[in-house]
Coordinates of N, CA and C in Angstrom, one line a residue:
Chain A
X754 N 89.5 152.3 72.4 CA 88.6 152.1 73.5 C 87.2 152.0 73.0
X755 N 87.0 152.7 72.4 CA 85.7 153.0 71.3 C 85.1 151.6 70.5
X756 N 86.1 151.3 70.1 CA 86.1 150.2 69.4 C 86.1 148.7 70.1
X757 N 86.5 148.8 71.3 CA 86.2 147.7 72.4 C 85.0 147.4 72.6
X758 N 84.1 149.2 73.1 CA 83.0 149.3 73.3 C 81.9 148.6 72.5
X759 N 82.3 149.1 70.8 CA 81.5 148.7 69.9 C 81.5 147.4 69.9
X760 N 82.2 146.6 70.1 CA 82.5 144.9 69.9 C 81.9 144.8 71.2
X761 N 81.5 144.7 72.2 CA 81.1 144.4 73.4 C 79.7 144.3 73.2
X762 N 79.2 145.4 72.7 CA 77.8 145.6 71.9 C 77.4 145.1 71.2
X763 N 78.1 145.1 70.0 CA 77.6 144.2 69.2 C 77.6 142.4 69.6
X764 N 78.3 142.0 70.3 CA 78.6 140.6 70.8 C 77.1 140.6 71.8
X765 N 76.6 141.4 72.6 CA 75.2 141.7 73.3 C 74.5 141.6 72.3
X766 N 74.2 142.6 71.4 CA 73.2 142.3 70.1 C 73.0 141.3 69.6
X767 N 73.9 140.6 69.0 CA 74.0 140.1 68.0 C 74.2 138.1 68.8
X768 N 74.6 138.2 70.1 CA 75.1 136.7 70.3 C 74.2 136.3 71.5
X769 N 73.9 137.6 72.5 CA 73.2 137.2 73.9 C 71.8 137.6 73.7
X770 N 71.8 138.4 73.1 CA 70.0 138.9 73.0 C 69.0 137.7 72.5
X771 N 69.8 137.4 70.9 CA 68.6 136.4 70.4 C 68.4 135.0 72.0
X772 N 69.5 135.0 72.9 CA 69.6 133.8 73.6 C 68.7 134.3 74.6
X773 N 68.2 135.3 74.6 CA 67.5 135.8 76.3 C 66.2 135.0 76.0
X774 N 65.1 135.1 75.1 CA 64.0 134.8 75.0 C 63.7 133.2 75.5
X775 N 65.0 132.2 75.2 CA 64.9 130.7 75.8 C 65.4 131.0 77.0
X776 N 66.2 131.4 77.6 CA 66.4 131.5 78.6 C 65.6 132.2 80.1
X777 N 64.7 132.6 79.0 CA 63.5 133.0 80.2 C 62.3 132.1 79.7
X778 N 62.4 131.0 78.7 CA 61.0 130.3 78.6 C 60.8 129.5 79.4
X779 N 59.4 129.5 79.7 CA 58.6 128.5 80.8 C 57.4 127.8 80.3
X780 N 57.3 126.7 81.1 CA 55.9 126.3 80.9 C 54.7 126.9 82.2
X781 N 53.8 126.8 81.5 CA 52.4 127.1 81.7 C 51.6 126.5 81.9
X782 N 50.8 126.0 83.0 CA 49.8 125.1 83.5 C 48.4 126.2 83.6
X783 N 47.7 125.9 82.3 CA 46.3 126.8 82.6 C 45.0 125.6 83.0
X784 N 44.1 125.7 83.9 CA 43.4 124.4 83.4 C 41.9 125.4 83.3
X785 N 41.5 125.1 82.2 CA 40.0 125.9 82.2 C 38.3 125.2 82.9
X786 N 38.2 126.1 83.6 CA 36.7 125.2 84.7 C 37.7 124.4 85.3
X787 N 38.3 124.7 86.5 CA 38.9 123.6 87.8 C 38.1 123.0 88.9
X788 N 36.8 123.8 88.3 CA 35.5 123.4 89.3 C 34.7 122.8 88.6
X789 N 34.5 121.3 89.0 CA 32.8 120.5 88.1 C 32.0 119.9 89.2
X790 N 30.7 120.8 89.1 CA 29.7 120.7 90.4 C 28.9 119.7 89.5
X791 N 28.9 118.2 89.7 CA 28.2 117.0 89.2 C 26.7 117.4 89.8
X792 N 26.3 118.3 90.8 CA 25.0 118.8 90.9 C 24.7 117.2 91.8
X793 N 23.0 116.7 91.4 CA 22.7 115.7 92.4 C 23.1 114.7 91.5
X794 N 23.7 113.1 92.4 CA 24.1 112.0 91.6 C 23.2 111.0 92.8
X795 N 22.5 110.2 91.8 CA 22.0 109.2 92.9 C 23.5 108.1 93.3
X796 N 23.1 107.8 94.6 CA 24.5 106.8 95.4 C 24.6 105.6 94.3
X797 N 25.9 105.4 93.7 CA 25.9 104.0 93.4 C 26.5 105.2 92.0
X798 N 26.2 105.8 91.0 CA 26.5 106.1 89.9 C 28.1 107.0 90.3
X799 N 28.4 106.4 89.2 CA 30.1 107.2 88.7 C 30.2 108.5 88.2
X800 N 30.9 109.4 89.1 CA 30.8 110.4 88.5 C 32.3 110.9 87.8
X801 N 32.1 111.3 86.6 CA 33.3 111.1 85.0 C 33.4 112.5 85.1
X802 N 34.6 113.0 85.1 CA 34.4 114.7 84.1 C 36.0 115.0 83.7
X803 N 36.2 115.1 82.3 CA 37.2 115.3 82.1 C 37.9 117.2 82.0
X804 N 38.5 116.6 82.4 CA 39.6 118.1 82.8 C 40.6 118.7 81.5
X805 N 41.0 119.7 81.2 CA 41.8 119.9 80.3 C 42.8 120.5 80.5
X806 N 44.0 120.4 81.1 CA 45.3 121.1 81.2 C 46.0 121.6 80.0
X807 N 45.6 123.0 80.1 CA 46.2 124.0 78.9 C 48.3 123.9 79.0
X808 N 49.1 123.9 77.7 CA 50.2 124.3 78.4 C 50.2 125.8 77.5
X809 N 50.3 126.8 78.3 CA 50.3 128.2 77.4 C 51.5 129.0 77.8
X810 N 52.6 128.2 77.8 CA 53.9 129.1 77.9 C 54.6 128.1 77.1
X811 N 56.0 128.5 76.9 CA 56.7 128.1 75.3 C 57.8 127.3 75.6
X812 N 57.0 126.4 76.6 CA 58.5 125.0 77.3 C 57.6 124.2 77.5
X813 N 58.2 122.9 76.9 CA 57.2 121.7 77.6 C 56.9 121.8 78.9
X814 N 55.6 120.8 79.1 CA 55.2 120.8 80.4 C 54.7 119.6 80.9
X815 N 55.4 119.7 82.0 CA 55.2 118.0 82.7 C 54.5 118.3 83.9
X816 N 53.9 117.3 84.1 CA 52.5 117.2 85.4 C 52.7 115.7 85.9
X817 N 52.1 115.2 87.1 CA 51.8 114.3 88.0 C 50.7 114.6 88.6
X818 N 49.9 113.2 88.6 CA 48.6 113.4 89.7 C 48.9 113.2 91.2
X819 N 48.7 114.1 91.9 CA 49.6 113.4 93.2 C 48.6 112.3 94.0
X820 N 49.3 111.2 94.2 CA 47.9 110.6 95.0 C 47.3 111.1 96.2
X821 N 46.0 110.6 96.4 CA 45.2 111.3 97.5 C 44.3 110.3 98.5
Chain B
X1148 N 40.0 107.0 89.6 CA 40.7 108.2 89.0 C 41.6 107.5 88.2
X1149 N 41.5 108.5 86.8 CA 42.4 108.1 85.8 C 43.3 108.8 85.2
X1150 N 44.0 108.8 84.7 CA 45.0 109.6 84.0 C 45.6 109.9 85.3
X1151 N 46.2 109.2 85.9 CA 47.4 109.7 86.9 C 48.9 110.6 86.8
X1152 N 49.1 110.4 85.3 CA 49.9 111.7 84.6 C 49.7 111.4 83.4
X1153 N 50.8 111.9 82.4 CA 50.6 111.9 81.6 C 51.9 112.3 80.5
X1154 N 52.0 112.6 78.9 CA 52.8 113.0 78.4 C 53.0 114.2 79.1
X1155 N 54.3 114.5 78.2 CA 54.7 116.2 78.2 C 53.6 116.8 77.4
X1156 N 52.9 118.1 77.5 CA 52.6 118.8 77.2 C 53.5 119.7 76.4
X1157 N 53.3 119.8 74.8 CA 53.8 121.1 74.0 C 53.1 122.3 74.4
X1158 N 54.3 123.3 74.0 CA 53.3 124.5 74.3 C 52.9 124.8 73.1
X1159 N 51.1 125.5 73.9 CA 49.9 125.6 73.0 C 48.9 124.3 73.3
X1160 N 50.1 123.0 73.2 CA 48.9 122.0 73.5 C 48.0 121.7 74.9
X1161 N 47.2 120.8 74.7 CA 46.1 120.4 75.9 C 46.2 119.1 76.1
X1162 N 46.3 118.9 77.6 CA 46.2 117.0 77.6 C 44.8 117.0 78.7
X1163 N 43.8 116.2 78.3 CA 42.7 115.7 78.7 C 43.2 114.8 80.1
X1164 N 42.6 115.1 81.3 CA 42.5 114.6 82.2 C 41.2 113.6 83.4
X1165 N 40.7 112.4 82.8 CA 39.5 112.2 83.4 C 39.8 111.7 84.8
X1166 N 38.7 112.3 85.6 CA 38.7 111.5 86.7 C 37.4 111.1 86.6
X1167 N 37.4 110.1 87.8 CA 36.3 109.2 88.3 C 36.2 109.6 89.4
X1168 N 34.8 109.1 90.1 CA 34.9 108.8 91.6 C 33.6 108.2 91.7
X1169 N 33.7 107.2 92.5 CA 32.7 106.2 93.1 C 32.0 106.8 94.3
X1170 N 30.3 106.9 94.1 CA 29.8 107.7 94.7 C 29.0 106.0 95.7
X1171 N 29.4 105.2 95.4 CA 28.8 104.1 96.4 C 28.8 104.1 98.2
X1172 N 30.0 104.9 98.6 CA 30.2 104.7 100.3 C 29.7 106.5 100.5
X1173 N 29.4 107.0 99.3 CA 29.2 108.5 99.8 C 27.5 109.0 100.1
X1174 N 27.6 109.5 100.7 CA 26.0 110.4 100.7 C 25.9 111.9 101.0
X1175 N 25.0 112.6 100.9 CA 25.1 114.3 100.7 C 26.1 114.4 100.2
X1176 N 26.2 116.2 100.5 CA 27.3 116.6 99.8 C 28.8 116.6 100.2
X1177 N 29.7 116.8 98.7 CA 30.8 116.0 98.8 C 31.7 117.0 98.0
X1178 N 32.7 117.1 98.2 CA 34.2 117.9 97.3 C 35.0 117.3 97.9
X1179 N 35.7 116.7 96.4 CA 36.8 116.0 96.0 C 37.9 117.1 95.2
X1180 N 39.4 117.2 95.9 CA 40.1 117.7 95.2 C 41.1 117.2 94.6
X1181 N 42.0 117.1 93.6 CA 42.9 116.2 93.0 C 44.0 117.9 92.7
X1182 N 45.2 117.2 93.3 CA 46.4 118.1 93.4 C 47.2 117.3 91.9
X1183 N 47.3 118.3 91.1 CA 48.7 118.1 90.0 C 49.7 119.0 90.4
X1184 N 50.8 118.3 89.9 CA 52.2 119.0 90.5 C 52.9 119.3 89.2
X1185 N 53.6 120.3 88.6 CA 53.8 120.9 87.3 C 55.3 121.3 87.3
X1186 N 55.6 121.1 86.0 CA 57.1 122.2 86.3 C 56.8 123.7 86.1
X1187 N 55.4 124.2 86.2 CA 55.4 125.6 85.2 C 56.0 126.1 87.2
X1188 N 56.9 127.2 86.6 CA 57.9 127.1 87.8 C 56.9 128.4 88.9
X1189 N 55.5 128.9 88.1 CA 54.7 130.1 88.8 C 53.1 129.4 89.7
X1190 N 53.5 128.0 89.1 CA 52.2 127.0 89.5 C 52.6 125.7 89.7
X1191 N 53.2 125.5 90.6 CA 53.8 124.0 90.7 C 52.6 123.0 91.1
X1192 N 52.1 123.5 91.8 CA 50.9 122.6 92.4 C 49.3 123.5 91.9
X1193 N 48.7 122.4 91.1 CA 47.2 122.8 90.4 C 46.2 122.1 91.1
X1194 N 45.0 122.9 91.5 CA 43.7 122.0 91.9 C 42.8 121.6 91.2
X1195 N 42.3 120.3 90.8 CA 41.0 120.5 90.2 C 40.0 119.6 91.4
X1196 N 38.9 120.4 91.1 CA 37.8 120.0 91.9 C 36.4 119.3 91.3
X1197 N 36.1 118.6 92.0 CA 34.6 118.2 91.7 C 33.7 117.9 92.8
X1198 N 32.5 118.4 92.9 CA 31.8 118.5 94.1 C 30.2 118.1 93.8
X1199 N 29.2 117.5 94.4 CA 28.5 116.6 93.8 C 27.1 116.4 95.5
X1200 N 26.4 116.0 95.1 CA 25.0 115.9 96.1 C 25.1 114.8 95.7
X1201 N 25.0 114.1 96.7 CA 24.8 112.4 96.7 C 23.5 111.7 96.7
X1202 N 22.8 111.7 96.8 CA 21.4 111.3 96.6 C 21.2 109.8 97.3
X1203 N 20.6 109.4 98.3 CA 20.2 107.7 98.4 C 18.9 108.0 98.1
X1204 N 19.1 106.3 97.1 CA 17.4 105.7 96.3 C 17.2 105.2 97.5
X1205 N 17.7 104.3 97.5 CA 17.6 102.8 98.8 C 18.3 103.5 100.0
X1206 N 17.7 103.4 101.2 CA 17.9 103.4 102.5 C 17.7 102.5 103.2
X1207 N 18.5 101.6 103.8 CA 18.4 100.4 104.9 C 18.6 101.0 106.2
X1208 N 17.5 100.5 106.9 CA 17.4 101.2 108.3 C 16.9 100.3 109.5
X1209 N 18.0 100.1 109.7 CA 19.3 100.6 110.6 C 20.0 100.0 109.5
X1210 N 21.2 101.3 109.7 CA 22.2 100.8 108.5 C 23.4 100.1 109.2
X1211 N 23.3 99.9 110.5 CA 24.5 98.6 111.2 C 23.2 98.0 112.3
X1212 N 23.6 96.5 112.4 CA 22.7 95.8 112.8 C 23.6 95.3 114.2
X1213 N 23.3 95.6 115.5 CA 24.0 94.8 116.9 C 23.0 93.8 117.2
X1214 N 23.2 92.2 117.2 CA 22.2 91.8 118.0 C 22.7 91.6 119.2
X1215 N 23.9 92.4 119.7 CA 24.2 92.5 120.8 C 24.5 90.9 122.1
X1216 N 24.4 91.1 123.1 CA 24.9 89.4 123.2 C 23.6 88.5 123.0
X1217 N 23.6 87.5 122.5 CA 22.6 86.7 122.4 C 23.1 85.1 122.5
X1218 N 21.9 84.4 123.2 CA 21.6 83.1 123.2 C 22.1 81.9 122.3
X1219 N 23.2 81.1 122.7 CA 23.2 80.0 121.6 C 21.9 79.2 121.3
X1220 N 21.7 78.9 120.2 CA 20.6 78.2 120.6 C 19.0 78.5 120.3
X1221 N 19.2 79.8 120.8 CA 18.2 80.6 120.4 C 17.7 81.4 118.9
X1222 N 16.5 81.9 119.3 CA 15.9 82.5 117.5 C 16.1 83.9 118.0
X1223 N 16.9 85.0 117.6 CA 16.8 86.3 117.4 C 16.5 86.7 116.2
X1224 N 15.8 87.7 116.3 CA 15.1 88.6 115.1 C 15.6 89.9 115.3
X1225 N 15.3 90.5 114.3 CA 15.9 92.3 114.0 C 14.7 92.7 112.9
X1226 N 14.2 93.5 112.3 CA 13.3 94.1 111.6 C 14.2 95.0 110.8
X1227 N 14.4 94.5 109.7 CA 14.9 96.2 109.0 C 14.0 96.7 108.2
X1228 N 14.0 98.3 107.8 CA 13.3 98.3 106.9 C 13.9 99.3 105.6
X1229 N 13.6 98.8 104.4 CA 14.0 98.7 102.8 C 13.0 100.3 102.1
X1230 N 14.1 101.2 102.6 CA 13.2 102.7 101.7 C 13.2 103.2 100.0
X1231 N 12.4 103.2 99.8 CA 12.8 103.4 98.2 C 12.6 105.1 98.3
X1232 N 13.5 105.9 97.7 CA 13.6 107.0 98.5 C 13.7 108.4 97.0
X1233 N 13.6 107.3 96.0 CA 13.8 108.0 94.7 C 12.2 108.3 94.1
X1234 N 12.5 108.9 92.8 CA 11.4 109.5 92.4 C 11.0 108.1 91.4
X1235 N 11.3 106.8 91.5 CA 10.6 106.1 90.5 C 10.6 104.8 91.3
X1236 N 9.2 103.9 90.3 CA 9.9 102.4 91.4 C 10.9 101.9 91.4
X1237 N 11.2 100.9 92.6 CA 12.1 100.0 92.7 C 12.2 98.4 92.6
X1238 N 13.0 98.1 92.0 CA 12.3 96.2 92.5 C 13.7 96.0 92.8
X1239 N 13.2 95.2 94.2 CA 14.4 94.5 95.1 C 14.4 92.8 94.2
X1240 N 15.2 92.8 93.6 CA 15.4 91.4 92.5 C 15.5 90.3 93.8
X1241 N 16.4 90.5 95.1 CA 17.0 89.9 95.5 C 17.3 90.2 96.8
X1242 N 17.0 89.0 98.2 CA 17.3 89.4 100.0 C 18.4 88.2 100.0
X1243 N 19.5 88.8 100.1 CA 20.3 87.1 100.8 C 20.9 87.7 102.1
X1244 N 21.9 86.9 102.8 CA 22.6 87.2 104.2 C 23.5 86.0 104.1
X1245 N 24.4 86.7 104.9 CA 25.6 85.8 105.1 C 25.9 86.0 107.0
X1246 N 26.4 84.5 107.5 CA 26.7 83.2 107.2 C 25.2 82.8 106.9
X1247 N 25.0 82.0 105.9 CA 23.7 81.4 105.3 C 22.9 80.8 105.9
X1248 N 24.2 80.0 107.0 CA 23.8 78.3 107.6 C 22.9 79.2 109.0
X1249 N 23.0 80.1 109.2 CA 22.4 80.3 110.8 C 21.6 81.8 110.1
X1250 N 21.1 82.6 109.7 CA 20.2 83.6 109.0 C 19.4 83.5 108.1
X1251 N 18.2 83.8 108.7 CA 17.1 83.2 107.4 C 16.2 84.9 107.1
X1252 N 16.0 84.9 106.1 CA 15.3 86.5 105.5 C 14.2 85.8 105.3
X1253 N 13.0 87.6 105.7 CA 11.7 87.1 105.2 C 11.0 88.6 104.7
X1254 N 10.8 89.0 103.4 CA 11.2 88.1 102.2 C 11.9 88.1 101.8
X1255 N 12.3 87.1 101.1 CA 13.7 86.9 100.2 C 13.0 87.2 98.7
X1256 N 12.0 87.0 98.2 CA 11.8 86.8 96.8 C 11.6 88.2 96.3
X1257 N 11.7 88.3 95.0 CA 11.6 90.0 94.6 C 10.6 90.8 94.9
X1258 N 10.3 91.9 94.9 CA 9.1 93.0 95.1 C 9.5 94.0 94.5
X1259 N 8.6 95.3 94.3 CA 8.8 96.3 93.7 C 7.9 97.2 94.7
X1260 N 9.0 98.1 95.1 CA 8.5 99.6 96.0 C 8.5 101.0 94.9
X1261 N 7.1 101.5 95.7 CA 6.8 103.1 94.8 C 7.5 103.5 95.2
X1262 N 7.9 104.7 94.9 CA 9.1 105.8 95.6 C 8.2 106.4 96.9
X1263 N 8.8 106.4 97.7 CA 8.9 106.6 98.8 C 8.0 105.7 99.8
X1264 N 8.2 104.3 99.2 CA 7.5 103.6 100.0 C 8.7 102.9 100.4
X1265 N 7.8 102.0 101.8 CA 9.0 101.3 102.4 C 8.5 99.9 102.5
X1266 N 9.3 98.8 103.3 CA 9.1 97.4 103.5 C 9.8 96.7 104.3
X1267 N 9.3 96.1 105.2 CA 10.0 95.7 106.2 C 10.5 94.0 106.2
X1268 N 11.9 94.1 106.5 CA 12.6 92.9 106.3 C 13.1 91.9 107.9
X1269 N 12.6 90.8 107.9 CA 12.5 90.3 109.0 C 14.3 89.0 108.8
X1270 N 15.2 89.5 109.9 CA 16.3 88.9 109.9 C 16.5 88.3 111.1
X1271 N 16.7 86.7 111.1 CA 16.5 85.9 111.9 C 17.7 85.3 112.2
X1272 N 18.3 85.5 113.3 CA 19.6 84.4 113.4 C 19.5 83.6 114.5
X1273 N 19.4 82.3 114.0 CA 20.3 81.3 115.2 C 21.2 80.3 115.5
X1274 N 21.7 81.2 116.2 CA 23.4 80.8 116.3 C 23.6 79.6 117.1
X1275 N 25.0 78.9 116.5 CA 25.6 78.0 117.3 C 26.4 78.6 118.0
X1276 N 26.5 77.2 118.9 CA 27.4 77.3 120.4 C 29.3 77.5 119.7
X1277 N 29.7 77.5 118.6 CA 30.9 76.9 118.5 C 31.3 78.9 118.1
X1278 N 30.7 79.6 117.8 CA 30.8 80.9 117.0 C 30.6 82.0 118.4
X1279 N 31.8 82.6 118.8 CA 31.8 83.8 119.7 C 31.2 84.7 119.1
X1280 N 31.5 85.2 118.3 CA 31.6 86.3 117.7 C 30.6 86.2 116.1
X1281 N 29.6 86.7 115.6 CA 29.2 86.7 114.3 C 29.2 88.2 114.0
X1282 N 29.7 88.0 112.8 CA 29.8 88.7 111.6 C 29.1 88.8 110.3
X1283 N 28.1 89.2 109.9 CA 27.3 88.8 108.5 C 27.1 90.2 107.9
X1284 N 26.4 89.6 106.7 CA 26.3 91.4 105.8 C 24.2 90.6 105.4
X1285 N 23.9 92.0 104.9 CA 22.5 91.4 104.2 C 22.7 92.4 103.2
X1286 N 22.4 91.8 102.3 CA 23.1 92.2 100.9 C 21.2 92.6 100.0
X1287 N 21.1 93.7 99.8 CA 20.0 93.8 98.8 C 20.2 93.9 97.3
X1288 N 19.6 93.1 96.7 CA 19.8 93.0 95.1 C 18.8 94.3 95.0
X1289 N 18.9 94.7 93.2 CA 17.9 95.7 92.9 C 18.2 95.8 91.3
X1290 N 17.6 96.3 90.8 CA 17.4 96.4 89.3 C 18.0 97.9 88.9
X1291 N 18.9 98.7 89.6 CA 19.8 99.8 89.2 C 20.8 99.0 88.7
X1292 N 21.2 99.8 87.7 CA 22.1 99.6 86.6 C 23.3 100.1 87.7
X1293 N 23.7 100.7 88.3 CA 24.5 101.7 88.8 C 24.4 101.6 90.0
X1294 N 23.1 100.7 90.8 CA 23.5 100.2 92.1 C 22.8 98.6 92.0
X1295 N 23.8 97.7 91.9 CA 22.7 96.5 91.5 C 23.1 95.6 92.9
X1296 N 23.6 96.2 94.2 CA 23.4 95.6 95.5 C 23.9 96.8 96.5
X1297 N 23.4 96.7 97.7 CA 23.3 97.6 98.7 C 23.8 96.6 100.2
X1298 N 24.6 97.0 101.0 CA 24.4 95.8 101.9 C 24.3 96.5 103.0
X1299 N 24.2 95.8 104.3 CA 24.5 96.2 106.0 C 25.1 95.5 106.3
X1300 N 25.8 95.9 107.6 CA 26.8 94.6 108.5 C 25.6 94.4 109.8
X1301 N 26.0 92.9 110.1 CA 25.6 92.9 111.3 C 26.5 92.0 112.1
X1302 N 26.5 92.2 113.7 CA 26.9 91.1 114.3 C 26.5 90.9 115.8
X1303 N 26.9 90.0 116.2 CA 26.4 89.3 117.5 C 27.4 88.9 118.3
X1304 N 27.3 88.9 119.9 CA 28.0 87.8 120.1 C 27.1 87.2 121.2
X1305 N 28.0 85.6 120.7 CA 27.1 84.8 121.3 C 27.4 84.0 122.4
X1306 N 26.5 84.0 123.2 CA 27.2 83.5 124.8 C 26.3 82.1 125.0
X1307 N 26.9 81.0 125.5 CA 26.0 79.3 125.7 C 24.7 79.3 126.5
X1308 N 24.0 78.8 126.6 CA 22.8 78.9 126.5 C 22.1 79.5 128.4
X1309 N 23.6 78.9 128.9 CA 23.1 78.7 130.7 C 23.7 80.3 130.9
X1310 N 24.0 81.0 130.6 CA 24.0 82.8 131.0 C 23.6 83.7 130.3
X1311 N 23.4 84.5 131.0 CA 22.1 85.6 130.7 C 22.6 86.5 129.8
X1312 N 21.5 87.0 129.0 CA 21.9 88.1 128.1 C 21.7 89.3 128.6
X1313 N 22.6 90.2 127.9 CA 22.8 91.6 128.8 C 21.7 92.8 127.7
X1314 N 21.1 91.9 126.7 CA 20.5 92.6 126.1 C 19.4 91.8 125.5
X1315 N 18.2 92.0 125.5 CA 16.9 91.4 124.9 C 16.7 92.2 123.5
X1316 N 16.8 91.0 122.3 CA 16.8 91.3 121.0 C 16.0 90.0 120.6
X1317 N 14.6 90.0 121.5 CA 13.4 89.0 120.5 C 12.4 90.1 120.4

């Protein structure tokens, strides 16, 4: 019985543990400054500001712009 | 707006996202938000924002033109006037109007306004009997790089010469 136990354990240690860490990986959407106050623009000028979507978790990460 | 999506993102990495936005139909202030949709399964949906003071150089005033019902036949006029509303001069390169054949501008040829001066634009229509309904724009040229025409709508309708107008526009 002891020795069931031990093999049970060891098959946890040794076969499911290293597997937990992917199986809880995710991706991560950070975006740094989500706010850009263009301040005054005269009418007629484009206003440009590029944005930077961090991925900071350990799974790819896929995005869509949704239209608006 | 650009970058409407994009690659997969590695983790660690960054994907650059530009937007645009055309500040031409806008004035004062304004906030724009753009929704991304993600698989990060704690933030499915991301806002980014941009928010902006809109500034008018040029101000056309009246910015919609009714000549309301008017005379076939007849000469109607409207007065608009052309504000230069920025901190530097302006030069209006250019006055046209559309339909061409019945609207005549005065002036049409270029000028240059101080900042905060104005100038008054004299818009003439006379209409034929065959046109119910007119529709025109007056289009200002200008030497902004970033606004190189400005327009107004105008329109009319036009009743034959033997019934009365419900509205006096000489």
């Amino acid at each position: 019985m002891l020795r069931i136990s031990r093999l049970i354990f060891a098959a946890f240690f040794f076969v499911l543990l290293p597997l937990l860490p992917s199986a809880f990986a995710a991706p991560r959407a950070a975006i740094e400054n989500p706010l850009f106050d263009a301040g005054d623009i005269p009418q007629g000028k484009k206003i440009s500001h590029d944005f930077f979507l961090k991925n900071t978790g350990d799974k790819e990460l896929t995005f869509k712009i949704t239209p608006c | 707006m650009l970058a409407p999506g994009g690659p997969d993102i590695n983790p660690g990495e960054s994907q650059q996202i530009t937007i645009q936005i055309a500040t031409i139909s806008r004035k004062g202030s304004f906030r724009k938000d753009i929704y991304l949709t993600t698989n990060d399964p704690d933030a499915a949906t991301a806002k980014l924002s941009i928010q902006a003071d809109v500034q008018e150089v040029i101000v056309i005033e009246p910015r919609y033109i009714n000549f309301g019902m008017i005379k076939a036949g007849a000469t109607h006029h409207k007065a608009i006037q052309v504000i230069n509303k920025g901190n530097d001069p302006l030069t209006i390169t250019h006055i046209s109007a559309n339909p061409e054949q019945i609207v005549q501008l005065v002036p049409q040829e270029e000028f240059i306004l101080a900042p905060k001066e104005h100038r008054e634009i004299l818009l003439t229509l006379t209409p034929v009997e065959s046109k119910k309904n007119i529709y025109g724009n007056l289009i200002i040229s200008t030497d902004l790089e970033y606004l190189p025409q400005k327009s107004i709508r105008f329109r009319a309708q036009v009743i034959p010469e033997s019934k009365e107008t419900s509205q006096n526009t000489e």
